[in-house]
PDB file of C-alpha atoms in Angstrom:
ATOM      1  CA  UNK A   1     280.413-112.551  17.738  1.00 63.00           C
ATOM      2  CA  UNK A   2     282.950-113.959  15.300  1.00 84.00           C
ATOM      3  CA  UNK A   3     285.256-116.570  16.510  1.00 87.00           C
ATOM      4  CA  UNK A   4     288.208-114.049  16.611  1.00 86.00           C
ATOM      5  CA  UNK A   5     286.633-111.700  18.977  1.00 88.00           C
ATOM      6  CA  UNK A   6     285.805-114.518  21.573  1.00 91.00           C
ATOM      7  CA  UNK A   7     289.469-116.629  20.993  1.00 92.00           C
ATOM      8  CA  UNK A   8     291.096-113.036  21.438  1.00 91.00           C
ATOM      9  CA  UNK A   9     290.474-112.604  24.997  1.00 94.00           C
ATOM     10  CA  UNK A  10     292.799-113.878  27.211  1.00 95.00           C
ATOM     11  CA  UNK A  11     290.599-114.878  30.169  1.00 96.00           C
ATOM     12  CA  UNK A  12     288.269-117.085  27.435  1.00 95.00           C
ATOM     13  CA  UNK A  13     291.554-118.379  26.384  1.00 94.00           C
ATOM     14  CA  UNK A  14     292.274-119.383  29.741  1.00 96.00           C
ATOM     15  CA  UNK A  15     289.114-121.150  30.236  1.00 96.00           C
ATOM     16  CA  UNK A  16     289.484-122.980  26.728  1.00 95.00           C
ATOM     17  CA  UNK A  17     292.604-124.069  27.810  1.00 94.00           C
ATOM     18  CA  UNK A  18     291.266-125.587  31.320  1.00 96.00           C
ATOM     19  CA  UNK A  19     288.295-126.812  29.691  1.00 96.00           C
ATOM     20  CA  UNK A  20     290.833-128.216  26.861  1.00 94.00           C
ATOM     21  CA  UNK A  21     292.075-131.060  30.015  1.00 93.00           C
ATOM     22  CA  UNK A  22     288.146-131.998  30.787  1.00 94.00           C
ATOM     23  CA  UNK A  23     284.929-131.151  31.888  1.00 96.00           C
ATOM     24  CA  UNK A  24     285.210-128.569  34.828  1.00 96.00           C
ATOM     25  CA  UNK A  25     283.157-127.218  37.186  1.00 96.00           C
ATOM     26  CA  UNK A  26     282.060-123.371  37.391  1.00 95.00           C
ATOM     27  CA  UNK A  27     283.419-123.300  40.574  1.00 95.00           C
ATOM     28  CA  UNK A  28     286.746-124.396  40.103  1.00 96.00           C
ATOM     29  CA  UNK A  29     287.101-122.747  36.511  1.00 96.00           C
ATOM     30  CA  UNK A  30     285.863-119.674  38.398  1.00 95.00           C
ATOM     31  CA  UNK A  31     289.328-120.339  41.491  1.00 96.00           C
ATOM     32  CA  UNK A  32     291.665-120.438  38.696  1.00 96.00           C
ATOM     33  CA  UNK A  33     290.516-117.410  36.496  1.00 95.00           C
ATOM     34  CA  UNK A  34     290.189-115.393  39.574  1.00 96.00           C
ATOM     35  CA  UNK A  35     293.128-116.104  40.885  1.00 96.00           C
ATOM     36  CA  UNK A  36     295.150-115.601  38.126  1.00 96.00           C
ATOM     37  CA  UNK A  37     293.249-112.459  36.373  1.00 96.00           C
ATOM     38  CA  UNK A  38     292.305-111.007  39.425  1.00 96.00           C
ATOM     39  CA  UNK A  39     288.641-110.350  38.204  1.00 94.00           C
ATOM     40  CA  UNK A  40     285.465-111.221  40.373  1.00 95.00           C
ATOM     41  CA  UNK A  41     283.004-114.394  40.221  1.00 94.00           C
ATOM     42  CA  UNK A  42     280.823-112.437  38.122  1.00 95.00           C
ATOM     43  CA  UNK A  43     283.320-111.349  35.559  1.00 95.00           C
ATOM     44  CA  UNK A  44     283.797-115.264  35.175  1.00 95.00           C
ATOM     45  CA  UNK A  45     280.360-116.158  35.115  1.00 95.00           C
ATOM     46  CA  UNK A  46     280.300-113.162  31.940  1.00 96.00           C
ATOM     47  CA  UNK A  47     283.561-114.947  29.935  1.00 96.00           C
ATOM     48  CA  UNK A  48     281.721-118.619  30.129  1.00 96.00           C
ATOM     49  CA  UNK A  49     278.242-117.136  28.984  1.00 95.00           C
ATOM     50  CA  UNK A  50     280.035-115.478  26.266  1.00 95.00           C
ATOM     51  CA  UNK A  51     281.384-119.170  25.405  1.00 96.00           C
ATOM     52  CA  UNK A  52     278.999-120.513  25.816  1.00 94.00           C
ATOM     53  CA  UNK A  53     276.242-118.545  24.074  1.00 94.00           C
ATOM     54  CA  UNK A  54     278.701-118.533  21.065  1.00 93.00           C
ATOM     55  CA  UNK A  55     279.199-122.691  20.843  1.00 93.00           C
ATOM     56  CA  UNK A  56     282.589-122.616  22.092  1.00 94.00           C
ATOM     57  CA  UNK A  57     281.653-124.637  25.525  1.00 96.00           C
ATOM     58  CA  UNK A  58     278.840-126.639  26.706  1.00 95.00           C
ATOM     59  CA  UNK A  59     276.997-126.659  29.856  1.00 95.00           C
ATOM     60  CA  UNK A  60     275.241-129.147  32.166  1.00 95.00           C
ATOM     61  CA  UNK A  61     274.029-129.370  35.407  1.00 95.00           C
ATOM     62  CA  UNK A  62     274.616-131.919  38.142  1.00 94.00           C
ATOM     63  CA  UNK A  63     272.219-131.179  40.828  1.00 94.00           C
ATOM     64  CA  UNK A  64     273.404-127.662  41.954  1.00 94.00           C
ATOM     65  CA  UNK A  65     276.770-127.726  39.906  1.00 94.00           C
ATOM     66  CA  UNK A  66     277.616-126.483  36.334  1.00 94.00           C
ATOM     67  CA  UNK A  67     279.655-128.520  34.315  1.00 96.00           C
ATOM     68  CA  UNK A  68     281.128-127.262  31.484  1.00 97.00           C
ATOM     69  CA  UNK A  69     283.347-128.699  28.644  1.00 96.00           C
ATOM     70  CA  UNK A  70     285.068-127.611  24.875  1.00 94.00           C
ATOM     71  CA  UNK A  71     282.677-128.138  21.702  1.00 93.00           C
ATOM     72  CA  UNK A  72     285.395-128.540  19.164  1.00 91.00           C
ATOM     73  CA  UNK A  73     282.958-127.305  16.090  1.00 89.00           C
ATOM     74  CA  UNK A  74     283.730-123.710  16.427  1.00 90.00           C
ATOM     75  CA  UNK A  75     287.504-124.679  16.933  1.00 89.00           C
ATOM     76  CA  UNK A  76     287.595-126.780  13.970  1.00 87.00           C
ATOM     77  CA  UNK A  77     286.298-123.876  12.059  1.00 87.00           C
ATOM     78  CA  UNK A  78     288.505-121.658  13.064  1.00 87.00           C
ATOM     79  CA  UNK A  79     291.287-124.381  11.906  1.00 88.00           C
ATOM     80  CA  UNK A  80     289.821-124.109   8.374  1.00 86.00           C
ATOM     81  CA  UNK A  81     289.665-120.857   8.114  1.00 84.00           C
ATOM     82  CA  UNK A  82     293.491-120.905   9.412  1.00 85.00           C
ATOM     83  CA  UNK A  83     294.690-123.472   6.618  1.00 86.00           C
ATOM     84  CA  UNK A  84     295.329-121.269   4.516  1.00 84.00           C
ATOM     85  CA  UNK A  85     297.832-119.616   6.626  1.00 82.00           C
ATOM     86  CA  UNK A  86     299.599-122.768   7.972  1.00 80.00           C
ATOM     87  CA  UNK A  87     302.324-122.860   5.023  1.00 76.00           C
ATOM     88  CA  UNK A  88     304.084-119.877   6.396  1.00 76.00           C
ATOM     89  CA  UNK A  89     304.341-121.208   9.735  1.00 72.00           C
ATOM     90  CA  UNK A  90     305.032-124.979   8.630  1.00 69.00           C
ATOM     91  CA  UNK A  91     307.787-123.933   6.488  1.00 73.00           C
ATOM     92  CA  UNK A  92     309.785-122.927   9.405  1.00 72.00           C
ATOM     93  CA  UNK A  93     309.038-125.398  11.601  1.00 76.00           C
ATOM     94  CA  UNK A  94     310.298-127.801   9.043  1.00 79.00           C
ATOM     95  CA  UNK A  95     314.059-125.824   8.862  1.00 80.00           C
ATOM     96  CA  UNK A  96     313.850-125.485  12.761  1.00 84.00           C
ATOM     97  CA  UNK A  97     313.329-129.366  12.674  1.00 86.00           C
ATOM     98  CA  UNK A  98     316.397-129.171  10.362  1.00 88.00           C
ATOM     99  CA  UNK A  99     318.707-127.114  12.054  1.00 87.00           C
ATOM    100  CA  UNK A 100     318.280-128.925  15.771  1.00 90.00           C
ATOM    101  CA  UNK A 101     318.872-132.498  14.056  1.00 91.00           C
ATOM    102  CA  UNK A 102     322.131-130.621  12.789  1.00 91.00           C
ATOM    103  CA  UNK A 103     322.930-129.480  15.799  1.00 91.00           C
ATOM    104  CA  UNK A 104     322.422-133.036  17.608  1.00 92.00           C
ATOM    105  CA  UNK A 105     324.655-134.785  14.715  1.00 91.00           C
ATOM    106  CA  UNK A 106     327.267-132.069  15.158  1.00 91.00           C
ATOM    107  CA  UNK A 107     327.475-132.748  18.972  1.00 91.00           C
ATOM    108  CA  UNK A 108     327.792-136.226  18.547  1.00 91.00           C
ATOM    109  CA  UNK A 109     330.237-136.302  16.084  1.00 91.00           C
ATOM    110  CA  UNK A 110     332.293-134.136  18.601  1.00 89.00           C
ATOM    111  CA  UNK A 111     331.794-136.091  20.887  1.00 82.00           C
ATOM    112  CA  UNK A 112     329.333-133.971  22.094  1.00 60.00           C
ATOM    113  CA  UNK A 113     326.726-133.927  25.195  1.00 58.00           C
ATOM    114  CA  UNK A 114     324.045-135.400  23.444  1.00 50.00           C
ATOM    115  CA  UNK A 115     321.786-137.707  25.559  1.00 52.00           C
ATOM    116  CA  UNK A 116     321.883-141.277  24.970  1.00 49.00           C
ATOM    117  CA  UNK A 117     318.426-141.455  24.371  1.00 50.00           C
ATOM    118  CA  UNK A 118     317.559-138.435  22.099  1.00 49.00           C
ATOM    119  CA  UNK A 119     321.062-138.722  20.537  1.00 45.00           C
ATOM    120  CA  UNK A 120     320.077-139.722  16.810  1.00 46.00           C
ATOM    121  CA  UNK A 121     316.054-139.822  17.413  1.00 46.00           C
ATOM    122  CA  UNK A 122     315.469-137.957  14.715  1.00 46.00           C
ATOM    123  CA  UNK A 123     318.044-138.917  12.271  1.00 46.00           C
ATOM    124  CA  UNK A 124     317.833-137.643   8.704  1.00 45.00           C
ATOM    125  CA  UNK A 125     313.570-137.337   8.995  1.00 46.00           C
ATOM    126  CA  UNK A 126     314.294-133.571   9.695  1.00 44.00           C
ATOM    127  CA  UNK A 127     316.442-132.747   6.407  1.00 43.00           C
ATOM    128  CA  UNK A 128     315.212-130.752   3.801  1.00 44.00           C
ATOM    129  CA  UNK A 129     315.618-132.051  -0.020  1.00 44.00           C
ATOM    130  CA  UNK A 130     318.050-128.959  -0.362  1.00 44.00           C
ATOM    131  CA  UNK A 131     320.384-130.253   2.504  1.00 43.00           C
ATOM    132  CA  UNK A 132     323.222-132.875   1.073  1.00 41.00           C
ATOM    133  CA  UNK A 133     326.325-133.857   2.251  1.00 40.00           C
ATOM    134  CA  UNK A 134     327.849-131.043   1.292  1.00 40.00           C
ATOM    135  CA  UNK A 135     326.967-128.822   4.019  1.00 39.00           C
ATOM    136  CA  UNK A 136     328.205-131.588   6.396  1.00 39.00           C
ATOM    137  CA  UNK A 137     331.705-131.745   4.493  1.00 40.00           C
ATOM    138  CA  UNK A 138     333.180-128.365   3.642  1.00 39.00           C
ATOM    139  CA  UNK A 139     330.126-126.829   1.725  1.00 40.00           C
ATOM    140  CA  UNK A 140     329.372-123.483   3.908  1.00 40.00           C
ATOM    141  CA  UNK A 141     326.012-122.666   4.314  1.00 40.00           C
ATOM    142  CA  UNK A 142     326.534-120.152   6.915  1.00 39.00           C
ATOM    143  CA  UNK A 143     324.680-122.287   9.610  1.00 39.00           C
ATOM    144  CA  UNK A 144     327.051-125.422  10.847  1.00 40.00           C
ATOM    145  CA  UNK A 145     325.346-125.533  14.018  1.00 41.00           C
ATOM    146  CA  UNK A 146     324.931-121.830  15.333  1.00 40.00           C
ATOM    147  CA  UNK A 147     321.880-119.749  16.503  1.00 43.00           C
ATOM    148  CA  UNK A 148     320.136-118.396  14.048  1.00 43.00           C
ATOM    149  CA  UNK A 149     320.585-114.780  14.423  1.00 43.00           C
ATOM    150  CA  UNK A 150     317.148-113.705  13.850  1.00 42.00           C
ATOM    151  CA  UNK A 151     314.136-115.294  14.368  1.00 46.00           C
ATOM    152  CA  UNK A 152     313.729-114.929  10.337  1.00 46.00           C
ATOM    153  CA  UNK A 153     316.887-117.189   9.922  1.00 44.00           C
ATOM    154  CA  UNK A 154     315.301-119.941  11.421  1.00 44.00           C
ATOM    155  CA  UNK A 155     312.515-120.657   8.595  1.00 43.00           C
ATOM    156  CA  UNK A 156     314.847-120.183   5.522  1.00 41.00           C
ATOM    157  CA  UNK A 157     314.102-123.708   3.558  1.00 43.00           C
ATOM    158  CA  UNK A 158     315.385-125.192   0.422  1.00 44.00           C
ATOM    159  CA  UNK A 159     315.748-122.059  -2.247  1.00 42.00           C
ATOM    160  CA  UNK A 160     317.786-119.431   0.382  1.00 41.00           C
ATOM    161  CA  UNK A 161     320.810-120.175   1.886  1.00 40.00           C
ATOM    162  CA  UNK A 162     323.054-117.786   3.916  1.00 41.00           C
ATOM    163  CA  UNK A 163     326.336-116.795   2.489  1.00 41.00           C
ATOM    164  CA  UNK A 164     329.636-116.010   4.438  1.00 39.00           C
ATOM    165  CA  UNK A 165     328.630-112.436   4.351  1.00 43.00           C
ATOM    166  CA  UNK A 166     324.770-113.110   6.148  1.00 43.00           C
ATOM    167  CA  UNK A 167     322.458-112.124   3.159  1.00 44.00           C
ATOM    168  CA  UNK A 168     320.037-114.731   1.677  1.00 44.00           C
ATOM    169  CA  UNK A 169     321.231-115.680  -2.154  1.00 41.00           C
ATOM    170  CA  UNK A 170     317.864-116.788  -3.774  1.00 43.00           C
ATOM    171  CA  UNK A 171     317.921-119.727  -6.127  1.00 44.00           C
ATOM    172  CA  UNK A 172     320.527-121.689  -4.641  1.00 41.00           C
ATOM    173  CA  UNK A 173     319.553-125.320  -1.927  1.00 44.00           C
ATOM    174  CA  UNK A 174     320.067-125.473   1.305  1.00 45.00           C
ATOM    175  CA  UNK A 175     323.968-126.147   1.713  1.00 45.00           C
ATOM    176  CA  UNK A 176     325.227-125.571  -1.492  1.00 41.00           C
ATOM    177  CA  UNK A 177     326.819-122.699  -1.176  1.00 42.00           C
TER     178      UNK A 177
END
């Protein structure tokens, strides 16, 4: 079974996930699954076999009890195989990093709500090399400190930047135009 096809079930998930906090019990991982999915003892027993026989958990037994916990080797496989694919998810990450230190600076420069103790935490880490003080005096980027309006927004980086009218304009940085 690949790796896929056992990460894709959501009770196996569930277990991973339980198993993630420590070594657990059959017992117990068998309470929470069946409360939660609603499926019998055996149906559990069937989800931890199938981890089980395919790496992703281990087993041991403590006089009458079976203790299992994670093996990470499958899990760092599939994190190889997923490397590839991290750019387009990093990417946006990085501008939503961005776009809530804006939001934070903005507040407090108003005057804002900003707690004492977050206020500033992550000063000028989150910027992107596109985002100058332009945007912050008069440049209009199309953000200054409002929702995205799609989830798409949110992961435009340096190269894109939203114009007065909402469309991207390729080939310009962040806040210059």
């Amino acid at each position: 079974m690949h790796a896929f096809d056992v990460l894709g079930d959501p009770v196996r998930r569930r277990i991973l996930e339980l198993l993630a906090d420590g070594e657990r019990s059959a017992g117990e991982l068998g309470a929470v699954v069946q409360e939660e999915f609603g499926i019998s003892q055996p149906g559990v027993s069937q989800h931890l076999r199938v981890l089980r026989d395919n790496g992703f958990a281990t087993v041991r037994a403590e006089g009458t009890r079976r203790l299992y916990a994670v093996d990470p080797a499958p899990l760092r496989e599939v994190d190889v195989w997923l490397e590839r694919y991290r750019r387009f998810w990093t990417q946006r990450l990085d501008a939503l990093g961005t776009e809530l230190a804006r939001g934070k600076r903005e507040r407090r420069m108003r005057g804002g709500t900003g707690s004492p103790d977050t206020a500033g935490s992550t000063g000028d880490a989150g910027r992107t090399a596109g985002d100058s003080s332009a945007s912050r005096t008069g440049g209009d980027s199309g953000w200054h400190g409002r929702e995205p309006d799609s989830p798409g927004d949110a992961g435009r980086t340096g190269g894109r930047t939203r114009g007065r009218t909402g469309a991207a304009s390729p080939g310009k940085a962040t806040g210059s135009g």
